[in-house]
Amino acid sequence: MLRTIKPKNARVKRALDARLPKEIEDPRTAVFVKGTHTGEVLNGVMKDLMALKRPDAISFNKKNDVHPFDASSTSTASLEFWAGKNDASLFLVGQTTKKRPHGLTFVRMFDCRVLDMIEVGVEKYIPMADFKTPKSTPGHKPLMHFASELFDTHPRFIQLKSMLIDFFNGEEIESICLPGIGHVISISLAPTPASLNTATEFTTDATTVTSLPKVHLRTYTIKFLSSGTRIPRAELVPMGPSLDLVLRRHQPADAILLKEAMKRPKLKKTDVEKGLGKKRKNMEVDAMGDLRGQIHVGKQDLGKLQTRKMKGLKAKAGDDIASDEDGEDDEDGFMPRKKQRQS
Amino acid sequence: MDVSHILVTNSRQPDRSEKDDSVQLDPGLLAVTDLNTIDEESYNTDLEAHLLSLAQTGVQSLLGSLFSLPTTSSPDGPLAQLPPPIYQLPRAKPLPKPKAKTKWELFAAAKGIQKKTREKRVWDEEKQDWVNRWGRGGKNKEVEDQWITEVPMNADVDHDPRKAARDARKERVAKNDKQHLQNIARSQESSGPSSTREGRKQEINKTVAAARISTASMGKFDKQLEGEKKPRGVKRKFDPAEAPAEQEKQSSLALLSRMESDSKKMRKDPQADEKVLNVRKAVRFASKGKGGVALGRDVSGKKGKARTGRGKR
């Protein structure tokens, strides 16, 4: 645990307040950590994934002796320390060994504690630079596409889907600029093996890692073509990186911790109308449940105010002042009627 | 000829919409999940083309839902108003805790006192102007700053009315600071161990005991205060060797239930690789190292069928 810092000036206080828990959370920051050995492949993979994750990504330059799945090591403590220090809640640890070549471990944190982990092995990797095509703009939100029924049924793939959505696209946003949609991350699986299709107890129990289908991660840029309707036709161009992954070890989320993590803020109806915990000025919901707005108008220039039109008030030449009332009545068609009313 | 071509292309589109029940759209997270089974034939023939076509259909359906959302205009283009996400993701940090109430706030709530905002400036009758309530030229320094002050008849010789007023003001500030600190302490205490009077007492006793042996001589040559007792260590207590059977049963049951309960456990169910039975090892043992397939063959029919073709290897 980090020592508690008492803010000594306003800037530090602001920075500390920004790290406090919020009802509507900021995007998750990911830290890219190199293990003791990372080959050329893993370095490239992590660089490309970082390019996709930017600007919410931090890269550690040096190698670190972390083995997240090794319970006897102090890796969990290291991860928790880094999470607190960097205000990050996602880690991508790359480590290649003889037994598990090209291993990538996704670690998700909750409250600076490890929530769950997935290890995948990279089987095939084509770097982003090998595709001579336009790339996505950093900071633009990707679309996420998943294809296979296992993403809805198999616990390992449900976890993978949740992790990848959290990694690339976890932030809740209110609106999106439609022309800004530029790329898609597509994750699809190899055909489901027969052992996973037969839903007997024996097979679900003994799903070894080898029987799980491969995961294909592809990234495409989207080109909008006019289709004659409001919805444009999308043309996808491979952008890279493209990865073929196999699932390896995993650690499911602890039930108590997950329950805590899945808690939603209890938003009052008034808060929902006020903009989901975000401050919206000059709007309030009154006791009757009606939305009331407050409008600020500029100061009125009373000099230009149009009052009742009268000849006598008109700024004209001097002869106007000299003329008497009877003469005016004859000229103006409206005046006699008003006189009738007065009488 | 052209018409038939158009008809063919149009007839394909309803097929896609029929597929929609197996496509989970989540415009709030910009995600789409295609729950159709992967076609093995197209997967094996051309992988990249197969993946591209899958992504194409998925993205097209997601774009369909995104472009039909209500939009507002912005300088960069139309902004689609996204619905809240359907797929629930875990939070990165716990929910923010509500701010602890101060002692006054609790009292006011109990008494039904409405909060009044106190204006920073007050009207000064003499100056005929608004002046600060506190701070520079503040109203609370009025007595200190005025050039003449009435002195009571029975005042001391060295009575300084300006100093008296200043001391009184400083005292009020100090009192407020103290209350502020107490409020902070109370808000932190409500969850800590020293929330009760007894807990606080124990904590103080512990601190005193630690302080007494914190000198260079471990407290041996320290000056003893009057009425100070020798620090005593913890006395061990044992249950009587012979206890009634009922009591013994109860204590054992309590221990068992504590071991059974999940409240103290960090992880509820063991992980897959931590299971007691190592399936791979068990199969190897039962089949005498031949593997699961051979074991299954042996169990299903011991007619020597399993032996076919074995000898040639």
XYZ file of C-alpha atoms in Angstrom:
656
model
C 0.000 0.000 0.000
C 1.200 3.450 -0.838
C 1.621 5.915 1.957
C -1.134 8.458 2.142
C -0.066 11.817 0.850
C -1.382 14.947 2.430
C -1.711 17.593 -0.266
C 0.428 20.617 0.457
C -0.798 22.781 -2.365
C -3.808 23.093 -4.600
C -2.168 21.428 -7.598
C -1.351 18.283 -5.654
C -4.826 18.275 -4.171
C -6.369 18.489 -7.620
C -4.186 15.635 -8.855
C -5.114 13.486 -5.855
C -8.801 14.277 -6.199
C -8.656 13.180 -9.831
C -7.563 9.741 -8.629
C -10.380 9.306 -6.139
C -13.175 6.878 -6.992
C -15.847 8.450 -9.170
C -19.379 7.448 -10.016
C -18.723 7.700 -13.739
C -15.257 6.340 -14.270
C -12.442 7.523 -16.476
C -11.028 5.226 -19.156
C -8.800 2.494 -17.802
C -5.092 3.102 -18.161
C -3.061 0.113 -19.272
C 0.536 -0.530 -18.286
C 2.666 -2.561 -20.671
C 5.219 -4.577 -18.722
C 8.027 -6.656 -20.168
C 8.847 -9.816 -18.259
C 12.331 -11.241 -17.863
C 12.466 -12.446 -21.478
C 10.502 -10.998 -24.347
C 11.390 -11.955 -27.852
C 11.154 -9.895 -30.986
C 7.595 -11.072 -31.533
C 6.341 -10.006 -28.138
C 8.091 -6.643 -28.338
C 6.344 -6.010 -31.629
C 2.968 -7.203 -30.348
C 3.158 -4.990 -27.294
C 4.240 -2.002 -29.354
C 1.310 -2.458 -31.737
C -1.243 -3.040 -28.978
C 0.086 0.075 -27.295
C -0.484 1.996 -30.534
C -4.114 0.847 -30.423
C -4.527 1.636 -26.728
C -2.940 5.092 -26.818
C -3.329 7.627 -25.170
C -4.395 5.619 -22.091
C -1.250 3.535 -22.071
C 1.990 3.546 -20.124
C 4.986 1.516 -21.177
C 7.647 0.282 -18.773
C 11.069 0.499 -20.378
C 12.921 -1.970 -18.225
C 12.419 -5.658 -17.797
C 10.666 -6.789 -14.649
C 10.741 -10.116 -12.916
C 6.993 -10.643 -12.813
C 5.184 -13.951 -13.037
C 1.529 -13.113 -12.358
C 0.375 -16.725 -12.177
C 3.110 -17.766 -9.776
C 1.443 -17.499 -6.388
C 4.716 -17.940 -4.505
C 6.349 -14.880 -6.094
C 5.691 -11.296 -5.122
C 4.343 -10.448 -8.573
C 0.854 -9.721 -7.318
C 2.263 -7.247 -4.832
C 4.292 -5.601 -7.617
C 1.257 -5.290 -9.843
C -0.759 -3.798 -7.019
C 2.015 -1.332 -6.267
C 2.263 -0.255 -9.904
C -1.483 0.088 -10.115
C -1.494 2.505 -7.203
C 1.542 4.398 -8.407
C 0.406 4.872 -11.991
C -3.334 5.029 -11.342
C -3.648 2.163 -13.810
C -6.113 -0.708 -13.669
C -4.962 -2.857 -16.563
C -1.665 -4.607 -17.194
C -0.287 -6.409 -20.177
C 2.663 -8.577 -19.184
C 4.761 -10.137 -21.915
C 6.927 -13.118 -21.101
C 8.376 -15.823 -23.272
C 9.702 -19.085 -21.888
C 10.569 -22.452 -23.360
C 7.428 -23.985 -21.890
C 5.116 -21.117 -22.807
C 6.556 -19.242 -25.781
C 5.298 -15.731 -26.551
C 2.928 -15.419 -23.583
C 0.851 -12.309 -23.032
C -0.958 -11.901 -19.729
C -3.871 -9.508 -19.406
C -4.364 -8.469 -15.787
C -7.371 -6.491 -14.642
C -7.384 -4.708 -11.303
C -10.108 -3.555 -8.988
C -9.326 -1.125 -6.202
C -5.589 -1.770 -6.698
C -6.086 -5.504 -6.265
C -5.876 -8.178 -8.946
C -9.368 -9.045 -10.155
C -8.724 -11.561 -12.911
C -6.034 -12.653 -15.334
C -5.857 -14.295 -18.756
C -2.773 -15.653 -20.433
C -2.675 -16.018 -24.199
C 0.071 -17.264 -26.440
C 0.865 -15.527 -29.713
C 1.026 -18.089 -32.514
C 1.128 -15.810 -35.524
C 1.835 -12.129 -35.659
C 1.868 -9.701 -38.558
C 2.989 -6.263 -37.393
C 1.150 -3.069 -38.152
C 4.066 -1.781 -40.217
C 3.747 -4.667 -42.683
C 0.365 -3.407 -43.841
C 0.989 -0.453 -46.109
C -2.429 1.032 -45.434
C -3.675 4.111 -43.587
C -3.808 3.701 -39.801
C -6.362 4.791 -37.241
C -6.038 8.057 -35.356
C -4.802 7.565 -31.779
C -7.508 8.357 -29.290
C -10.401 7.451 -31.552
C -12.650 4.783 -30.143
C -12.594 1.473 -31.993
C -15.621 -0.635 -32.777
C -15.422 -4.119 -31.274
C -16.565 -7.177 -33.174
C -16.734 -10.680 -31.723
C -17.722 -13.727 -33.732
C -18.517 -17.111 -32.258
C -21.249 -18.561 -30.105
C -18.618 -19.423 -27.501
C -18.449 -15.771 -26.473
C -21.882 -16.301 -24.974
C -21.529 -19.802 -23.589
C -17.981 -20.729 -22.622
C -16.674 -19.134 -19.388
C -13.135 -18.769 -20.741
C -14.296 -16.831 -23.777
C -16.795 -14.767 -21.816
C -13.876 -13.676 -19.675
C -11.760 -12.976 -22.755
C -14.485 -10.860 -24.307
C -14.982 -8.875 -21.120
C -11.242 -8.338 -20.806
C -10.759 -7.203 -24.393
C -13.730 -4.826 -24.301
C -12.365 -3.384 -21.081
C -8.916 -3.117 -22.608
C -9.839 -1.299 -25.799
C -13.263 0.181 -25.253
C -14.283 0.116 -21.616
C -15.151 3.750 -21.125
C -18.799 4.710 -20.963
C -19.474 7.620 -23.264
C -22.588 9.650 -23.890
C -22.143 10.395 -27.549
C -19.829 9.646 -30.408
C -18.903 11.645 -33.459
C -20.065 9.467 -36.351
C -17.440 10.559 -38.914
C -14.815 9.850 -36.231
C -15.479 6.112 -36.330
C -12.390 4.869 -38.075
C -11.388 1.351 -37.144
C -12.676 -1.941 -35.838
C -11.017 -4.618 -33.724
C -12.428 -7.962 -34.745
C -12.002 -11.051 -32.590
C -13.233 -14.321 -33.964
C -12.624 -17.917 -33.098
C -11.724 -21.021 -35.026
C -14.629 -23.435 -35.572
C -15.906 -24.855 -32.323
C -14.452 -28.319 -31.733
C -16.885 -31.188 -31.227
C -15.832 -31.642 -27.620
C -17.237 -28.213 -26.771
C -20.449 -28.703 -28.741
C -21.682 -31.712 -26.784
C -22.800 -30.100 -23.599
C -22.316 -33.012 -21.268
C -20.844 -32.622 -17.864
C -17.784 -34.668 -18.641
C -16.693 -32.561 -21.577
C -17.197 -29.229 -19.851
C -15.213 -30.498 -16.916
C -12.284 -31.747 -18.911
C -11.861 -28.906 -21.384
C -8.155 -28.867 -21.596
C -6.431 -25.873 -23.027
C -5.551 -27.689 -26.233
C -9.187 -28.302 -27.132
C -10.074 -24.616 -26.994
C -10.297 -23.000 -30.427
C -7.794 -20.428 -31.622
C -8.519 -16.716 -31.314
C -7.985 -14.498 -34.342
C -7.545 -10.817 -33.600
C -7.690 -8.564 -36.644
C -7.872 -4.818 -36.980
C -9.388 -3.019 -39.918
C -9.883 0.588 -40.874
C -13.400 1.478 -41.982
C -14.121 3.387 -45.148
C -17.622 4.754 -45.488
C -19.131 4.394 -48.939
C -22.444 5.963 -49.841
C -25.235 3.437 -50.071
C -28.122 5.693 -50.981
C -29.617 5.394 -47.498
C -28.783 7.097 -44.237
C -26.599 4.184 -43.211
C -23.373 4.117 -45.224
C -21.796 0.945 -46.518
C -18.628 0.011 -44.669
C -15.553 -1.197 -46.453
C -12.879 -2.743 -44.277
C -9.185 -2.513 -45.029
C -6.722 -4.543 -42.921
C -4.711 -2.191 -40.750
C -2.699 -4.527 -38.538
C -1.604 -5.897 -36.208
C -3.122 -9.283 -36.841
C -2.654 -11.875 -34.156
C -3.492 -15.531 -33.789
C -3.751 -16.378 -30.117
C -4.228 -19.493 -28.036
C -5.668 -19.426 -24.552
C -3.401 -20.618 -21.788
C -3.657 -20.192 -18.026
C -6.276 -18.001 -16.443
C -7.466 -16.860 -13.072
C -11.180 -16.173 -12.775
C -12.397 -13.233 -10.754
C -12.870 -13.816 -7.065
C -16.607 -13.915 -6.372
C -16.596 -11.419 -3.503
C -14.309 -8.994 -5.310
C -16.304 -9.291 -8.523
C -19.552 -8.614 -6.721
C -18.008 -5.474 -5.295
C -16.708 -4.484 -8.729
C -20.038 -4.979 -10.451
C -21.880 -2.607 -8.118
C -23.537 0.203 -10.031
C -24.055 3.655 -8.617
C -27.594 4.181 -7.469
C -28.587 7.084 -9.620
C -31.631 9.010 -8.615
C -34.139 9.925 -11.253
C -33.212 13.536 -10.790
C -29.540 12.709 -11.315
C -30.307 10.777 -14.458
C -32.126 13.759 -15.856
C -29.325 15.988 -14.724
C -26.852 14.002 -16.790
C -25.786 10.786 -14.998
C -23.677 12.187 -12.225
C -22.029 14.714 -14.471
C -22.606 18.305 -13.602
C -25.113 19.986 -15.833
C -25.616 23.614 -15.130
C -28.857 25.557 -14.809
C -31.105 22.517 -14.890
C -32.937 20.998 -11.980
C -35.809 18.668 -11.359
C -38.286 20.153 -8.941
C -40.359 18.369 -6.311
C -43.073 17.597 -8.840
C -40.598 15.830 -11.117
C -40.599 18.516 -13.797
C -37.348 19.521 -15.406
C -36.799 23.212 -14.918
C -34.223 25.272 -16.681
C -32.740 28.571 -15.739
C -32.006 30.938 -18.588
C -29.614 33.816 -18.265
C -30.304 36.660 -20.663
C -28.092 39.635 -21.130
C -28.924 43.006 -19.670
C -31.720 44.633 -21.595
C -31.077 47.976 -23.219
C -34.170 49.925 -22.207
C -33.185 52.824 -24.429
C -34.060 50.799 -27.486
C -37.314 49.464 -26.064
C -40.248 49.968 -28.452
C -43.064 51.564 -26.515
C -46.328 52.974 -27.743
C -45.821 54.842 -30.949
C -46.827 58.435 -30.713
C -46.190 61.206 -33.092
C -45.425 63.550 -30.264
C -42.484 61.468 -29.126
C -40.950 61.251 -32.550
C -37.738 63.142 -32.926
C -38.388 65.102 -36.092
C -37.924 68.531 -37.453
C -39.055 71.551 -35.415
C -42.362 71.969 -37.295
C -43.706 68.836 -35.655
C -43.671 70.444 -32.254
C -45.473 73.476 -33.512
C -48.420 71.570 -35.043
C -51.491 71.152 -32.844
C -53.420 67.979 -31.937
C -56.373 68.448 -34.283
C -54.142 68.385 -37.265
C -52.627 65.073 -36.179
C -56.006 63.402 -35.752
C -56.932 64.082 -39.313
C -53.775 62.592 -40.593
C -53.810 59.403 -38.563
C -56.593 56.927 -39.323
C -56.318 55.125 -36.016
C -56.655 58.012 -33.694
C -60.388 58.689 -34.075
C -61.226 55.138 -33.034
C -59.200 55.477 -29.904
C -60.922 58.696 -29.106
C -64.242 56.963 -29.417
C -63.174 54.397 -26.915
C -62.069 56.993 -24.470
C -65.380 58.803 -24.631
C -31.899 -9.790 -66.911
C -31.075 -6.748 -64.815
C -34.238 -7.188 -62.823
C -33.360 -10.716 -61.868
C -29.980 -9.549 -60.707
C -31.533 -6.874 -58.485
C -34.009 -9.375 -57.130
C -31.212 -11.708 -56.162
C -29.333 -8.977 -54.335
C -32.464 -7.788 -52.572
C -33.515 -11.269 -51.551
C -30.235 -11.665 -49.696
C -30.819 -8.749 -47.395
C -33.775 -10.175 -45.455
C -31.557 -13.164 -44.679
C -29.276 -10.835 -42.794
C -32.104 -9.339 -40.812
C -33.275 -12.837 -39.926
C -29.849 -13.472 -38.513
C -30.243 -10.486 -36.231
C -31.564 -12.474 -33.288
C -28.188 -14.181 -33.082
C -26.310 -10.885 -33.268
C -25.935 -9.042 -29.983
C -25.631 -5.324 -30.622
C -24.370 -3.017 -27.912
C -24.164 0.496 -29.357
C -23.352 1.899 -25.917
C -20.009 0.099 -25.942
C -19.650 0.162 -29.753
C -19.526 -3.634 -29.641
C -21.215 -6.354 -31.628
C -21.164 -10.103 -30.983
C -22.031 -12.451 -33.799
C -23.293 -15.640 -32.137
C -23.478 -17.731 -35.285
C -21.297 -20.802 -35.413
C -18.163 -20.416 -37.477
C -18.434 -22.015 -40.903
C -15.664 -24.599 -40.987
C -15.469 -24.840 -44.767
C -14.879 -21.153 -45.434
C -12.554 -20.994 -42.433
C -10.339 -23.686 -43.874
C -10.348 -22.457 -47.477
C -9.341 -18.820 -46.979
C -8.881 -17.626 -43.438
C -8.274 -13.918 -44.050
C -11.201 -13.554 -46.469
C -13.442 -15.431 -44.027
C -12.470 -13.169 -41.124
C -12.891 -10.055 -43.269
C -16.375 -11.062 -44.378
C -17.380 -11.872 -40.791
C -16.129 -8.484 -39.633
C -17.824 -6.776 -42.580
C -21.283 -8.117 -41.735
C -20.806 -7.435 -38.033
C -19.629 -3.873 -38.556
C -22.412 -3.191 -41.049
C -25.084 -4.213 -38.525
C -23.416 -2.152 -35.800
C -23.214 0.864 -38.086
C -26.884 0.379 -38.865
C -27.750 0.767 -35.205
C -25.281 3.625 -34.674
C -26.448 5.710 -37.625
C -30.092 5.319 -36.644
C -29.504 6.805 -33.178
C -30.704 10.358 -32.507
C -28.006 12.852 -33.347
C -27.021 16.376 -32.434
C -24.876 18.496 -34.661
C -21.376 19.627 -33.754
C -18.599 21.430 -35.621
C -16.925 18.060 -36.366
C -20.019 16.336 -37.657
C -23.124 14.666 -36.263
C -22.867 13.321 -32.692
C -24.850 10.146 -32.093
C -26.377 10.008 -28.614
C -25.437 6.573 -27.316
C -27.730 4.527 -25.081
C -26.279 3.144 -21.823
C -24.238 -0.021 -22.402
C -25.949 -3.406 -22.098
C -22.820 -5.451 -21.425
C -21.730 -4.868 -17.830
C -18.049 -4.418 -17.129
C -16.455 -4.427 -13.681
C -15.481 -1.085 -12.223
C -11.850 -0.077 -11.779
C -12.409 1.503 -8.388
C -15.091 1.041 -5.734
C -18.066 3.352 -5.581
C -17.317 6.676 -3.909
C -18.330 6.792 -0.270
C -20.711 9.517 0.812
C -19.079 12.332 2.763
C -19.287 11.892 6.542
C -21.575 14.340 8.329
C -20.163 16.765 10.876
C -21.469 16.902 14.416
C -23.352 20.083 13.635
C -24.890 18.587 10.512
C -26.110 15.602 12.519
C -27.551 17.889 15.173
C -29.198 20.124 12.594
C -30.729 17.109 10.866
C -32.103 15.851 14.189
C -33.549 19.214 15.058
C -34.715 19.984 11.579
C -32.607 23.088 11.199
C -32.360 24.323 7.655
C -28.968 25.242 6.290
C -28.561 28.935 5.722
C -25.871 30.368 3.544
C -23.975 33.029 5.385
C -23.060 35.989 3.255
C -19.421 36.903 3.169
C -20.079 40.635 3.422
C -22.156 42.513 5.968
C -23.551 46.028 6.031
C -21.649 48.503 8.148
C -23.917 51.219 9.498
C -21.103 53.608 10.343
C -19.234 53.321 7.077
C -22.500 52.997 5.124
C -20.847 50.314 3.054
C -20.559 46.540 2.698
C -17.530 45.186 4.569
C -16.054 41.692 4.883
C -17.370 39.555 7.709
C -13.802 38.306 8.240
C -10.457 38.817 6.572
C -9.008 42.124 5.482
C -10.834 44.968 7.217
C -13.226 42.388 8.590
C -16.171 43.106 10.810
C -14.856 40.661 13.413
C -11.814 42.909 13.953
C -13.923 45.991 14.551
C -13.193 46.295 18.274
C -9.464 45.735 17.779
C -9.158 48.337 15.089
C -11.249 51.164 16.442
C -9.290 54.117 17.767
C -11.115 54.465 21.068
C -12.589 51.764 23.285
C -14.699 51.959 26.378
C -12.981 50.421 29.434
C -15.179 48.975 32.175
C -14.976 50.653 35.609
C -13.710 47.579 37.438
C -10.996 46.763 34.906
C -7.414 46.041 35.901
C -4.698 48.603 35.547
C -3.031 46.723 32.728
C -6.273 45.963 30.929
C -5.740 46.185 27.205
C -9.127 46.178 25.450
C -7.562 45.568 22.007
C -5.642 42.537 23.283
C -8.724 41.172 25.027
C -10.763 41.406 21.831
C -7.979 39.853 19.787
C -7.575 36.971 22.258
C -11.287 36.304 22.202
C -11.249 36.175 18.387
C -8.212 33.880 18.313
C -9.911 31.608 20.793
C -12.984 31.307 18.585
C -10.779 30.401 15.625
C -8.919 27.808 17.674
C -12.176 26.299 18.865
C -13.415 25.990 15.324
C -10.167 24.347 14.237
C -10.432 21.870 17.081
C -13.990 20.998 16.148
C -12.936 20.587 12.535
C -10.193 18.138 13.543
C -12.604 16.264 15.778
C -15.018 15.912 12.892
C -12.267 14.485 10.701
C -11.210 12.090 13.453
C -14.806 10.993 13.964
C -15.332 10.312 10.279
C -12.186 8.164 10.147
C -12.887 6.457 13.460
C -16.336 5.189 12.567
C -14.702 2.268 10.760
C -11.475 1.898 12.766
C -10.812 -0.175 15.891
C -10.823 2.755 18.299
C -14.369 3.764 17.572
C -15.565 2.841 21.038
C -14.448 4.364 24.345
C -13.090 0.993 25.464
C -11.107 0.618 22.243
C -9.609 4.071 22.644
C -8.638 3.305 26.212
C -6.871 0.129 25.172
C -5.025 1.961 22.416
C -3.780 4.619 24.847
C -2.646 1.982 27.329
C -0.748 0.203 24.589
C 0.957 3.430 23.526
C 1.946 4.208 27.131
C 3.349 0.708 27.617
C 5.361 1.005 24.424
C 6.667 4.443 25.396
C 7.833 3.227 28.791
C 10.263 0.721 27.344
C 11.433 2.979 24.542
C 14.374 4.540 26.350
C 17.983 3.452 26.037
C 17.750 1.427 29.246
C 14.434 -0.128 28.262
C 12.808 1.833 31.076
C 15.038 0.474 33.813
C 16.594 3.746 35.019
C 13.620 5.967 34.310
C 12.230 8.149 37.026
C 9.147 6.502 38.424
C 6.131 8.699 38.929
C 4.128 8.470 42.087
C 1.513 5.762 41.936
C 2.996 4.303 38.757
C 2.717 0.575 38.555
C 5.174 -1.862 37.101
C 4.233 -2.750 33.510
C 2.805 -6.208 33.433
C 3.033 -8.626 30.572
C 0.186 -10.636 29.150
C -0.930 -13.430 31.426
C -1.770 -16.606 29.639
C -5.082 -18.147 30.435
C -6.021 -21.745 29.966
C -9.385 -23.386 29.891
C -9.891 -25.844 32.708
C -8.738 -29.321 31.795
C -12.063 -30.773 32.783
C -15.039 -29.033 31.242
C -18.649 -30.109 31.064
C -19.369 -32.189 27.937
C -21.931 -29.688 26.685
C -19.429 -26.832 26.777
C -16.765 -28.883 25.039
C -19.203 -29.857 22.307
C -20.222 -26.266 21.759
C -16.660 -25.019 21.443
C -15.773 -27.792 18.995
C -18.858 -27.073 16.878
C -18.032 -23.364 16.853
C -14.526 -24.127 15.653
C -15.853 -26.424 12.923
C -18.373 -23.906 11.699
C -15.686 -21.242 11.595
C -13.550 -23.510 9.429
C -16.497 -24.247 7.157
C -17.698 -20.698 6.741
C -16.854 -18.775 3.600
C -16.736 -15.390 5.240
C -13.010 -15.522 5.989
C -11.950 -17.282 2.836
C -10.290 -15.207 0.142
C -11.142 -17.523 -2.743
C -14.337 -19.520 -2.737
C -13.732 -22.396 -5.090
C -10.363 -23.863 -5.973
C -8.997 -23.151 -9.394
C -9.085 -25.709 -12.151
C -5.390 -26.446 -11.851
C -5.545 -26.617 -8.065
C -8.020 -29.496 -7.992
C -7.316 -32.364 -5.671
C -7.640 -34.979 -8.395
C -5.044 -34.662 -11.113
C -7.049 -36.124 -13.994
C -4.090 -36.527 -16.318
C -2.125 -38.419 -13.692
C -5.090 -40.578 -12.746
C -5.728 -41.577 -16.355
C -2.075 -42.390 -16.855
C -2.106 -44.540 -13.730
C -5.354 -46.366 -14.565
C -4.340 -47.074 -18.171
C -0.841 -48.061 -17.114
C 0.661 -45.309 -19.217
C -1.239 -46.043 -22.416
C -3.497 -43.003 -22.334
C -7.208 -42.279 -22.099
C -8.134 -43.664 -25.532
C -6.717 -47.067 -24.764
C -8.445 -47.074 -21.384
C -11.795 -46.295 -23.005
C -11.291 -49.064 -25.526
C -10.479 -51.500 -22.766
C -13.536 -50.574 -20.759
C -16.016 -50.681 -23.691
C -15.085 -54.061 -25.015
C -12.373 -56.456 -23.902
C -12.585 -58.526 -27.040
C -9.069 -57.945 -28.101
C -10.266 -55.309 -30.565
C -7.988 -52.813 -28.947
C -5.003 -54.886 -29.849
C -5.444 -54.548 -33.604
C -2.503 -52.982 -35.300
C -0.580 -52.594 -32.094
C 2.004 -55.196 -32.791
C 3.265 -53.594 -35.962
C 4.527 -50.473 -34.239
